[in-house]
PDB file of C-alpha atoms in Angstrom:
ATOM      1  CA  MET A  62     -53.469 177.568 224.838  1.00  0.00           C
ATOM      2  CA  GLU A  63     -55.285 179.062 221.527  1.00  0.00           C
ATOM      3  CA  ARG A  64     -53.693 177.856 218.969  1.00  0.00           C
ATOM      4  CA  LYS A  65     -53.808 180.112 215.601  1.00  0.00           C
ATOM      5  CA  PRO A  66     -55.822 179.581 212.757  1.00  0.00           C
ATOM      6  CA  SER A  67     -53.850 177.480 209.647  1.00  0.00           C
ATOM      7  CA  LYS A  68     -53.005 179.831 207.312  1.00  0.00           C
ATOM      8  CA  PHE A  69     -55.000 177.924 204.839  1.00  0.00           C
ATOM      9  CA  LYS A  70     -57.716 179.246 206.525  1.00  0.00           C
ATOM     10  CA  VAL A  71     -56.598 182.899 206.611  1.00  0.00           C
ATOM     11  CA  SER A  72     -58.938 185.230 204.350  1.00  0.00           C
ATOM     12  CA  PRO A  73     -56.222 186.382 202.151  1.00  0.00           C
ATOM     13  CA  TYR A  74     -57.570 189.494 201.354  1.00  0.00           C
ATOM     14  CA  ILE A  75     -56.812 190.230 205.820  1.00  0.00           C
ATOM     15  CA  HIS A  76     -53.342 188.340 205.310  1.00  0.00           C
ATOM     16  CA  GLN A  77     -52.337 190.624 201.918  1.00  0.00           C
ATOM     17  CA  SER A  78     -53.838 193.729 203.392  1.00  0.00           C
ATOM     18  CA  ASN A  79     -51.466 193.122 206.768  1.00  0.00           C
ATOM     19  CA  LYS A  80     -48.330 193.953 204.619  1.00  0.00           C
ATOM     20  CA  MET A  81     -47.328 196.469 203.167  1.00  0.00           C
ATOM     21  CA  PRO A  82     -45.215 196.544 199.364  1.00  0.00           C
ATOM     22  CA  LYS A  83     -41.727 197.373 199.480  1.00  0.00           C
ATOM     23  CA  PRO A  84     -41.028 200.987 197.512  1.00  0.00           C
ATOM     24  CA  LYS A  85     -39.621 199.469 194.265  1.00  0.00           C
ATOM     25  CA  ARG A  86     -35.682 200.225 194.218  1.00  0.00           C
ATOM     26  CA  PHE A  87     -33.688 202.301 191.348  1.00  0.00           C
ATOM     27  CA  PRO A  88     -30.116 201.322 190.678  1.00  0.00           C
ATOM     28  CA  SER A  89     -28.159 204.065 191.336  1.00  0.00           C
ATOM     29  CA  ILE A  90     -25.217 205.999 188.617  1.00  0.00           C
ATOM     30  CA  VAL A  91     -22.050 207.836 189.428  1.00  0.00           C
ATOM     31  CA  VAL A  92     -21.564 211.283 186.752  1.00  0.00           C
ATOM     32  CA  GLY A  93     -18.774 213.100 187.613  1.00  0.00           C
ATOM     33  CA  SER A  94     -18.685 212.971 191.506  1.00  0.00           C
ATOM     34  CA  GLN A  95     -22.722 212.914 191.701  1.00  0.00           C
ATOM     35  CA  LYS A  96     -25.026 209.270 192.678  1.00  0.00           C
ATOM     36  CA  ILE A  97     -28.281 209.610 190.585  1.00  0.00           C
ATOM     37  CA  ILE A  98     -31.290 208.386 189.777  1.00  0.00           C
ATOM     38  CA  PRO A  99     -30.913 208.193 186.157  1.00  0.00           C
ATOM     39  CA  MET A 100     -34.695 209.286 185.643  1.00  0.00           C
ATOM     40  CA  SER A 101     -36.864 206.595 183.301  1.00  0.00           C
ATOM     41  CA  ILE A 102     -39.475 207.454 180.434  1.00  0.00           C
ATOM     42  CA  LEU A 103     -41.733 207.529 183.800  1.00  0.00           C
ATOM     43  CA  PRO A 104     -40.453 209.608 185.983  1.00  0.00           C
ATOM     44  CA  ASN A 105     -41.676 208.823 189.832  1.00  0.00           C
ATOM     45  CA  VAL A 106     -44.069 211.041 190.622  1.00  0.00           C
ATOM     46  CA  GLU A 107     -43.481 211.577 193.837  1.00  0.00           C
ATOM     47  CA  ASP A 108     -39.205 212.836 192.816  1.00  0.00           C
ATOM     48  CA  SER A 109     -40.607 214.843 190.363  1.00  0.00           C
ATOM     49  CA  HIS A 110     -39.548 217.757 192.038  1.00  0.00           C
ATOM     50  CA  SER A 111     -36.636 216.886 193.856  1.00  0.00           C
ATOM     51  CA  LEU A 112     -33.025 217.922 191.549  1.00  0.00           C
ATOM     52  CA  SER A 113     -29.842 216.217 192.343  1.00  0.00           C
ATOM     53  CA  THR A 114     -26.283 218.945 193.073  1.00  0.00           C
ATOM     54  CA  LEU A 115     -26.204 217.705 189.251  1.00  0.00           C
ATOM     55  CA  GLU A 116     -28.928 218.253 187.821  1.00  0.00           C
ATOM     56  CA  SER A 117     -29.115 221.862 190.358  1.00  0.00           C
ATOM     57  CA  LEU A 118     -25.970 222.408 188.016  1.00  0.00           C
ATOM     58  CA  VAL A 119     -27.566 221.524 184.902  1.00  0.00           C
ATOM     59  CA  VAL A 120     -30.423 223.807 185.242  1.00  0.00           C
ATOM     60  CA  ALA A 121     -28.781 227.331 186.757  1.00  0.00           C
ATOM     61  CA  TYR A 122     -26.107 226.456 183.039  1.00  0.00           C
ATOM     62  CA  VAL A 123     -29.168 225.573 180.446  1.00  0.00           C
ATOM     63  CA  PHE A 124     -31.186 228.774 181.845  1.00  0.00           C
ATOM     64  CA  ASP A 125     -28.817 231.554 182.818  1.00  0.00           C
ATOM     65  CA  VAL A 126     -30.533 234.101 179.731  1.00  0.00           C
ATOM     66  CA  SER A 127     -26.637 236.147 180.096  1.00  0.00           C
ATOM     67  CA  LEU A 128     -25.337 233.310 177.827  1.00  0.00           C
ATOM     68  CA  ASP A 129     -25.251 233.008 174.605  1.00  0.00           C
ATOM     69  CA  LYS A 130     -29.072 231.863 173.664  1.00  0.00           C
ATOM     70  CA  SER A 131     -27.763 229.838 169.815  1.00  0.00           C
ATOM     71  CA  GLU A 132     -25.614 227.537 171.870  1.00  0.00           C
ATOM     72  CA  LEU A 133     -26.749 224.137 170.865  1.00  0.00           C
ATOM     73  CA  LEU A 134     -26.867 222.113 173.784  1.00  0.00           C
ATOM     74  CA  VAL A 135     -29.559 219.451 172.528  1.00  0.00           C
ATOM     75  CA  ASN A 136     -28.024 217.431 169.336  1.00  0.00           C
ATOM     76  CA  PHE A 137     -30.417 213.957 168.200  1.00  0.00           C
ATOM     77  CA  GLN A 138     -30.166 212.293 165.162  1.00  0.00           C
ATOM     78  CA  TYR A 139     -32.829 214.540 163.681  1.00  0.00           C
ATOM     79  CA  GLU A 140     -33.512 217.067 165.898  1.00  0.00           C
ATOM     80  CA  HIS A 141     -31.352 219.570 167.945  1.00  0.00           C
ATOM     81  CA  ALA A 142     -32.493 222.746 170.247  1.00  0.00           C
ATOM     82  CA  SER A 143     -30.285 225.449 171.743  1.00  0.00           C
ATOM     83  CA  ARG A 144     -30.439 227.680 174.502  1.00  0.00           C
ATOM     84  CA  ALA A 145     -33.162 230.037 173.284  1.00  0.00           C
ATOM     85  CA  ASP A 146     -35.290 226.829 172.653  1.00  0.00           C
ATOM     86  CA  PHE A 147     -35.187 225.128 176.618  1.00  0.00           C
ATOM     87  CA  LEU A 148     -35.821 228.955 177.434  1.00  0.00           C
ATOM     88  CA  THR A 149     -39.583 228.319 176.665  1.00  0.00           C
ATOM     89  CA  LEU A 150     -39.533 225.685 179.329  1.00  0.00           C
ATOM     90  CA  GLY A 151     -39.230 228.859 182.010  1.00  0.00           C
ATOM     91  CA  PRO A 152     -42.232 229.633 184.526  1.00  0.00           C
ATOM     92  CA  ARG A 153     -45.044 230.753 182.682  1.00  0.00           C
ATOM     93  CA  GLN A 154     -43.271 230.382 179.121  1.00  0.00           C
ATOM     94  CA  GLU A 155     -45.114 229.077 176.101  1.00  0.00           C
ATOM     95  CA  LEU A 156     -43.374 226.385 174.905  1.00  0.00           C
ATOM     96  CA  LEU A 157     -41.649 226.014 171.580  1.00  0.00           C
ATOM     97  CA  ASP A 158     -42.248 223.037 168.957  1.00  0.00           C
ATOM     98  CA  VAL A 159     -39.355 222.379 169.239  1.00  0.00           C
ATOM     99  CA  ILE A 160     -38.802 221.311 172.690  1.00  0.00           C
ATOM    100  CA  ILE A 161     -42.292 218.752 171.944  1.00  0.00           C
ATOM    101  CA  ASN A 162     -39.663 217.236 168.747  1.00  0.00           C
ATOM    102  CA  VAL A 163     -36.930 217.572 170.198  1.00  0.00           C
ATOM    103  CA  PHE A 164     -38.388 215.192 172.317  1.00  0.00           C
ATOM    104  CA  ALA A 165     -40.566 212.508 170.194  1.00  0.00           C
ATOM    105  CA  CYS A 166     -37.132 212.109 169.242  1.00  0.00           C
ATOM    106  CA  LYS A 167     -35.862 211.258 172.493  1.00  0.00           C
ATOM    107  CA  LEU A 168     -39.054 208.686 173.096  1.00  0.00           C
ATOM    108  CA  ASN A 169     -38.243 207.092 169.380  1.00  0.00           C
ATOM    109  CA  SER A 170     -35.193 206.799 170.414  1.00  0.00           C
ATOM    110  CA  PHE A 171     -36.114 204.709 173.507  1.00  0.00           C
ATOM    111  CA  GLU A 172     -38.588 202.735 171.367  1.00  0.00           C
ATOM    112  CA  ASN A 173     -35.876 201.491 168.996  1.00  0.00           C
ATOM    113  CA  LYS A 174     -34.164 199.583 171.572  1.00  0.00           C
ATOM    114  CA  PHE A 175     -37.164 197.457 171.384  1.00  0.00           C
ATOM    115  CA  LYS A 176     -37.768 196.569 168.452  1.00  0.00           C
ATOM    116  CA  GLY A 177     -38.154 192.734 168.310  1.00  0.00           C
ATOM    117  CA  ILE A 178     -39.281 192.665 171.607  1.00  0.00           C
ATOM    118  CA  ARG A 179     -42.530 194.321 171.873  1.00  0.00           C
ATOM    119  CA  PRO A 180     -44.671 196.215 170.124  1.00  0.00           C
ATOM    120  CA  THR A 181     -43.390 199.608 169.923  1.00  0.00           C
ATOM    121  CA  ARG A 182     -44.695 203.483 169.904  1.00  0.00           C
ATOM    122  CA  CYS A 183     -43.828 205.973 166.997  1.00  0.00           C
ATOM    123  CA  TYR A 184     -44.242 209.438 168.993  1.00  0.00           C
ATOM    124  CA  LEU A 185     -44.912 211.632 165.834  1.00  0.00           C
ATOM    125  CA  PRO A 186     -43.375 215.447 165.557  1.00  0.00           C
ATOM    126  CA  THR A 187     -45.645 218.684 165.524  1.00  0.00           C
ATOM    127  CA  THR A 188     -44.506 219.306 161.937  1.00  0.00           C
ATOM    128  CA  PHE A 189     -46.369 216.467 161.027  1.00  0.00           C
ATOM    129  CA  MET A 190     -49.144 218.147 161.523  1.00  0.00           C
ATOM    130  CA  ARG A 191     -48.039 221.373 159.182  1.00  0.00           C
ATOM    131  CA  TYR A 192     -47.107 219.205 155.399  1.00  0.00           C
ATOM    132  CA  ILE A 193     -47.875 215.899 154.747  1.00  0.00           C
ATOM    133  CA  TYR A 194     -46.325 214.724 152.059  1.00  0.00           C
ATOM    134  CA  ILE A 195     -47.972 211.963 149.982  1.00  0.00           C
ATOM    135  CA  PRO A 196     -46.116 210.557 147.487  1.00  0.00           C
ATOM    136  CA  MET A 197     -48.247 208.594 145.097  1.00  0.00           C
ATOM    137  CA  HIS A 198     -47.795 206.253 142.252  1.00  0.00           C
ATOM    138  CA  ASP A 199     -49.601 206.627 138.242  1.00  0.00           C
ATOM    139  CA  THR A 200     -49.316 202.860 137.840  1.00  0.00           C
ATOM    140  CA  CYS A 201     -50.110 203.341 134.001  1.00  0.00           C
ATOM    141  CA  PRO A 202     -46.776 204.795 132.746  1.00  0.00           C
ATOM    142  CA  ASP A 203     -45.429 203.240 136.242  1.00  0.00           C
ATOM    143  CA  HIS A 204     -44.530 207.034 137.921  1.00  0.00           C
ATOM    144  CA  TRP A 205     -44.143 208.299 141.096  1.00  0.00           C
ATOM    145  CA  TYR A 206     -45.067 212.213 141.577  1.00  0.00           C
ATOM    146  CA  LEU A 207     -45.203 214.115 145.357  1.00  0.00           C
ATOM    147  CA  CYS A 208     -49.146 215.312 147.246  1.00  0.00           C
ATOM    148  CA  VAL A 209     -48.148 218.361 150.014  1.00  0.00           C
ATOM    149  CA  ILE A 210     -50.916 219.210 151.706  1.00  0.00           C
ATOM    150  CA  ASN A 211     -49.973 222.358 153.872  1.00  0.00           C
ATOM    151  CA  LEU A 212     -52.606 222.570 156.501  1.00  0.00           C
ATOM    152  CA  HIS A 213     -51.814 225.968 157.822  1.00  0.00           C
ATOM    153  CA  GLN A 214     -51.698 228.026 154.814  1.00  0.00           C
ATOM    154  CA  HIS A 215     -54.642 225.307 153.981  1.00  0.00           C
ATOM    155  CA  ASN A 216     -53.887 224.652 150.124  1.00  0.00           C
ATOM    156  CA  ILE A 217     -53.053 221.375 148.416  1.00  0.00           C
ATOM    157  CA  HIS A 218     -49.527 220.919 146.170  1.00  0.00           C
ATOM    158  CA  ILE A 219     -48.936 218.385 142.764  1.00  0.00           C
ATOM    159  CA  LEU A 220     -45.753 218.034 142.688  1.00  0.00           C
ATOM    160  CA  ASP A 221     -44.945 216.829 140.027  1.00  0.00           C
ATOM    161  CA  SER A 222     -41.673 216.723 137.528  1.00  0.00           C
ATOM    162  CA  LEU A 223     -43.342 214.798 134.970  1.00  0.00           C
ATOM    163  CA  PRO A 224     -46.859 215.828 134.194  1.00  0.00           C
ATOM    164  CA  SER A 225     -48.782 214.827 131.093  1.00  0.00           C
ATOM    165  CA  ILE A 226     -51.997 216.858 129.689  1.00  0.00           C
ATOM    166  CA  GLU A 227     -53.523 212.465 129.021  1.00  0.00           C
ATOM    167  CA  ARG A 228     -52.892 211.252 132.835  1.00  0.00           C
ATOM    168  CA  ASP A 229     -52.919 214.957 134.724  1.00  0.00           C
ATOM    169  CA  ASP A 230     -56.903 215.213 135.733  1.00  0.00           C
ATOM    170  CA  MET A 231     -56.556 211.489 136.786  1.00  0.00           C
ATOM    171  CA  ARG A 232     -53.784 212.006 138.482  1.00  0.00           C
ATOM    172  CA  THR A 233     -55.680 215.513 140.661  1.00  0.00           C
ATOM    173  CA  SER A 234     -58.303 212.914 141.044  1.00  0.00           C
ATOM    174  CA  SER A 235     -56.566 210.041 142.845  1.00  0.00           C
ATOM    175  CA  VAL A 236     -54.592 213.221 145.012  1.00  0.00           C
ATOM    176  CA  ARG A 237     -58.335 214.218 145.968  1.00  0.00           C
ATOM    177  CA  THR A 238     -59.475 210.901 146.784  1.00  0.00           C
ATOM    178  CA  VAL A 239     -55.963 210.088 149.143  1.00  0.00           C
ATOM    179  CA  VAL A 240     -56.501 213.448 150.816  1.00  0.00           C
ATOM    180  CA  GLU A 241     -60.276 212.473 151.764  1.00  0.00           C
ATOM    181  CA  GLU A 242     -58.861 209.679 153.414  1.00  0.00           C
ATOM    182  CA  CYS A 243     -56.013 211.854 155.143  1.00  0.00           C
ATOM    183  CA  ALA A 244     -58.985 214.086 156.438  1.00  0.00           C
ATOM    184  CA  HIS A 245     -60.397 210.921 157.811  1.00  0.00           C
ATOM    185  CA  PHE A 246     -57.726 209.053 159.010  1.00  0.00           C
ATOM    186  CA  PHE A 247     -55.746 212.027 160.811  1.00  0.00           C
ATOM    187  CA  ASN A 248     -59.305 213.633 162.206  1.00  0.00           C
ATOM    188  CA  LEU A 249     -58.021 217.214 159.914  1.00  0.00           C
ATOM    189  CA  ASN A 250     -61.199 218.394 160.503  1.00  0.00           C
ATOM    190  CA  GLY A 251     -60.329 220.992 163.319  1.00  0.00           C
ATOM    191  CA  HIS A 252     -57.576 221.764 161.373  1.00  0.00           C
ATOM    192  CA  VAL A 253     -58.783 222.676 157.942  1.00  0.00           C
ATOM    193  CA  LYS A 254     -62.623 223.551 157.607  1.00  0.00           C
ATOM    194  CA  ASN A 255     -63.212 221.339 153.860  1.00  0.00           C
ATOM    195  CA  LEU A 256     -60.452 219.652 153.489  1.00  0.00           C
ATOM    196  CA  SER A 257     -62.460 218.384 150.452  1.00  0.00           C
ATOM    197  CA  SER A 258     -63.146 221.322 149.063  1.00  0.00           C
ATOM    198  CA  VAL A 259     -59.068 223.462 149.274  1.00  0.00           C
ATOM    199  CA  PRO A 260     -58.606 223.626 145.361  1.00  0.00           C
ATOM    200  CA  ILE A 261     -55.493 221.723 143.978  1.00  0.00           C
ATOM    201  CA  GLU A 262     -52.114 223.086 142.555  1.00  0.00           C
ATOM    202  CA  ARG A 263     -50.090 222.652 140.355  1.00  0.00           C
ATOM    203  CA  PRO A 264     -46.609 224.926 141.303  1.00  0.00           C
ATOM    204  CA  THR A 265     -45.476 226.831 137.832  1.00  0.00           C
ATOM    205  CA  TRP A 266     -41.789 226.098 140.030  1.00  0.00           C
ATOM    206  CA  VAL A 267     -41.652 222.902 139.714  1.00  0.00           C
ATOM    207  CA  ASP A 268     -38.481 220.831 138.129  1.00  0.00           C
ATOM    208  CA  VAL A 269     -39.473 218.793 134.270  1.00  0.00           C
ATOM    209  CA  GLN A 270     -36.736 215.644 134.904  1.00  0.00           C
ATOM    210  CA  ALA A 271     -35.039 214.576 132.051  1.00  0.00           C
ATOM    211  CA  ASN A 272     -35.244 211.938 131.129  1.00  0.00           C
ATOM    212  CA  GLY A 273     -37.519 208.347 132.848  1.00  0.00           C
ATOM    213  CA  TRP A 274     -36.516 207.145 135.220  1.00  0.00           C
ATOM    214  CA  ASP A 275     -35.596 210.113 138.078  1.00  0.00           C
ATOM    215  CA  CYS A 276     -39.352 210.627 139.092  1.00  0.00           C
ATOM    216  CA  GLY A 277     -38.346 208.564 142.349  1.00  0.00           C
ATOM    217  CA  VAL A 278     -35.357 210.951 143.408  1.00  0.00           C
ATOM    218  CA  HIS A 279     -37.704 214.178 142.231  1.00  0.00           C
ATOM    219  CA  VAL A 280     -39.817 212.896 145.533  1.00  0.00           C
ATOM    220  CA  ILE A 281     -37.664 212.704 147.238  1.00  0.00           C
ATOM    221  CA  ASN A 282     -35.796 215.969 146.915  1.00  0.00           C
ATOM    222  CA  HIS A 283     -38.839 217.707 147.374  1.00  0.00           C
ATOM    223  CA  MET A 284     -39.503 215.811 150.580  1.00  0.00           C
ATOM    224  CA  ARG A 285     -36.024 216.556 152.018  1.00  0.00           C
ATOM    225  CA  ARG A 286     -36.325 220.437 151.384  1.00  0.00           C
ATOM    226  CA  SER A 287     -39.526 221.625 153.262  1.00  0.00           C
ATOM    227  CA  ASN A 288     -38.971 224.066 155.347  1.00  0.00           C
ATOM    228  CA  PHE A 289     -49.402 225.327 183.173  1.00  0.00           C
ATOM    229  CA  MET A 290     -47.318 223.340 185.070  1.00  0.00           C
ATOM    230  CA  ASP A 291     -44.569 224.750 187.867  1.00  0.00           C
ATOM    231  CA  SER A 292     -40.967 225.322 187.114  1.00  0.00           C
ATOM    232  CA  THR A 293     -39.285 222.162 188.629  1.00  0.00           C
ATOM    233  CA  ILE A 294     -40.972 219.366 186.006  1.00  0.00           C
ATOM    234  CA  ARG A 295     -40.546 222.340 183.054  1.00  0.00           C
ATOM    235  CA  HIS A 296     -36.732 221.825 184.356  1.00  0.00           C
ATOM    236  CA  LYS A 297     -37.001 218.124 184.393  1.00  0.00           C
ATOM    237  CA  LEU A 298     -38.128 218.406 180.871  1.00  0.00           C
ATOM    238  CA  ALA A 299     -34.613 219.973 180.403  1.00  0.00           C
ATOM    239  CA  ILE A 300     -32.201 218.182 182.519  1.00  0.00           C
ATOM    240  CA  GLU A 301     -34.233 214.728 181.038  1.00  0.00           C
ATOM    241  CA  LEU A 302     -33.341 215.645 177.595  1.00  0.00           C
ATOM    242  CA  LEU A 303     -30.001 217.224 178.352  1.00  0.00           C
ATOM    243  CA  LEU A 304     -28.492 214.492 180.125  1.00  0.00           C
ATOM    244  CA  ASP A 305     -29.933 212.005 177.139  1.00  0.00           C
ATOM    245  CA  ASP A 306     -27.227 209.221 175.941  1.00  0.00           C
ATOM    246  CA  GLU A 307     -28.360 209.595 172.694  1.00  0.00           C
ATOM    247  CA  ASN A 308     -27.025 214.046 172.995  1.00  0.00           C
ATOM    248  CA  SER A 309     -24.026 214.152 171.052  1.00  0.00           C
ATOM    249  CA  GLU A 310     -23.057 217.647 172.594  1.00  0.00           C
ATOM    250  CA  LYS A 311     -23.796 215.757 176.463  1.00  0.00           C
ATOM    251  CA  ALA A 312     -20.386 215.278 177.291  1.00  0.00           C
ATOM    252  CA  ILE A 313     -19.152 219.629 176.484  1.00  0.00           C
ATOM    253  CA  ILE A 314     -22.452 220.161 178.001  1.00  0.00           C
ATOM    254  CA  LEU A 315     -21.170 219.059 180.780  1.00  0.00           C
ATOM    255  CA  ASP A 316     -18.212 220.697 181.391  1.00  0.00           C
ATOM    256  CA  LYS A 317     -19.414 223.515 180.405  1.00  0.00           C
ATOM    257  CA  VAL A 318     -21.922 223.512 183.975  1.00  0.00           C
ATOM    258  CA  GLN A 319     -19.018 222.499 186.326  1.00  0.00           C
ATOM    259  CA  ASN A 320     -17.360 225.560 184.673  1.00  0.00           C
ATOM    260  CA  HIS A 321     -20.250 227.833 185.335  1.00  0.00           C
ATOM    261  CA  ALA A 322     -20.308 226.410 188.394  1.00  0.00           C
ATOM    262  CA  LYS A 323     -16.662 227.878 189.493  1.00  0.00           C
ATOM    263  CA  ILE A 324     -17.248 231.246 187.890  1.00  0.00           C
ATOM    264  CA  LYS A 325     -21.097 231.728 190.152  1.00  0.00           C
ATOM    265  CA  ARG A 326     -18.793 230.468 193.200  1.00  0.00           C
ATOM    266  CA  ARG A 327     -16.475 232.858 192.518  1.00  0.00           C
ATOM    267  CA  ARG A 328     -18.615 235.709 191.779  1.00  0.00           C
ATOM    268  CA  VAL A 329     -20.176 234.782 195.597  1.00  0.00           C
TER     269      VAL A 329
END
């Protein structure tokens, strides 16, 4: 009888090809009476079109156009979204920037859990590319002022709470230099053509500080003042946002989802 070859003589390529990798198992969690698999930041592609019973109820509630469109559905620390915002996740709808910003906030919250553990990612919201705020520092009088690049209206403002005849030209020149560097760094040429030729303005409505030390506070106040996928995948995005633990409205919405489902059953 012919002996089987030693494992040391078997080609590693043939040996490995005969083994099928085991499917990755995800831990399940129980929400109410439903056992579901929590969605990760990169969900399993094969499962992207399937909805659990709970997810189906959430979709039915969120996308019910007969309900209050102003109802707050997601409230993260810095971003929030109403039903009207979520309706743009419906089929063939143009997605609002609000949903993109909420999802960026969700991703940043996820990344914050790994600070000091691994290199983290930063997800910028769409509003980052609408206005760019650059705190500027004049070292001579030790003074802070703010440069604001408005990419929609194609203008650049200097918000200076303590203008100076002797220093204004230098501050304007400094802003121009920084703006040109920003245009190169953020590749803004597609947003504002010839950014270096956009005039720099000093709005007259800027308050003048009453002392020599509140310039930084004025800068902060100016920064605070500023004003093709299928429906299942879109619904998955809505579900992921609503069921995220960082959503302070999650428990309230889940209660409303259950009540909404009961009302629908009675009508049937």
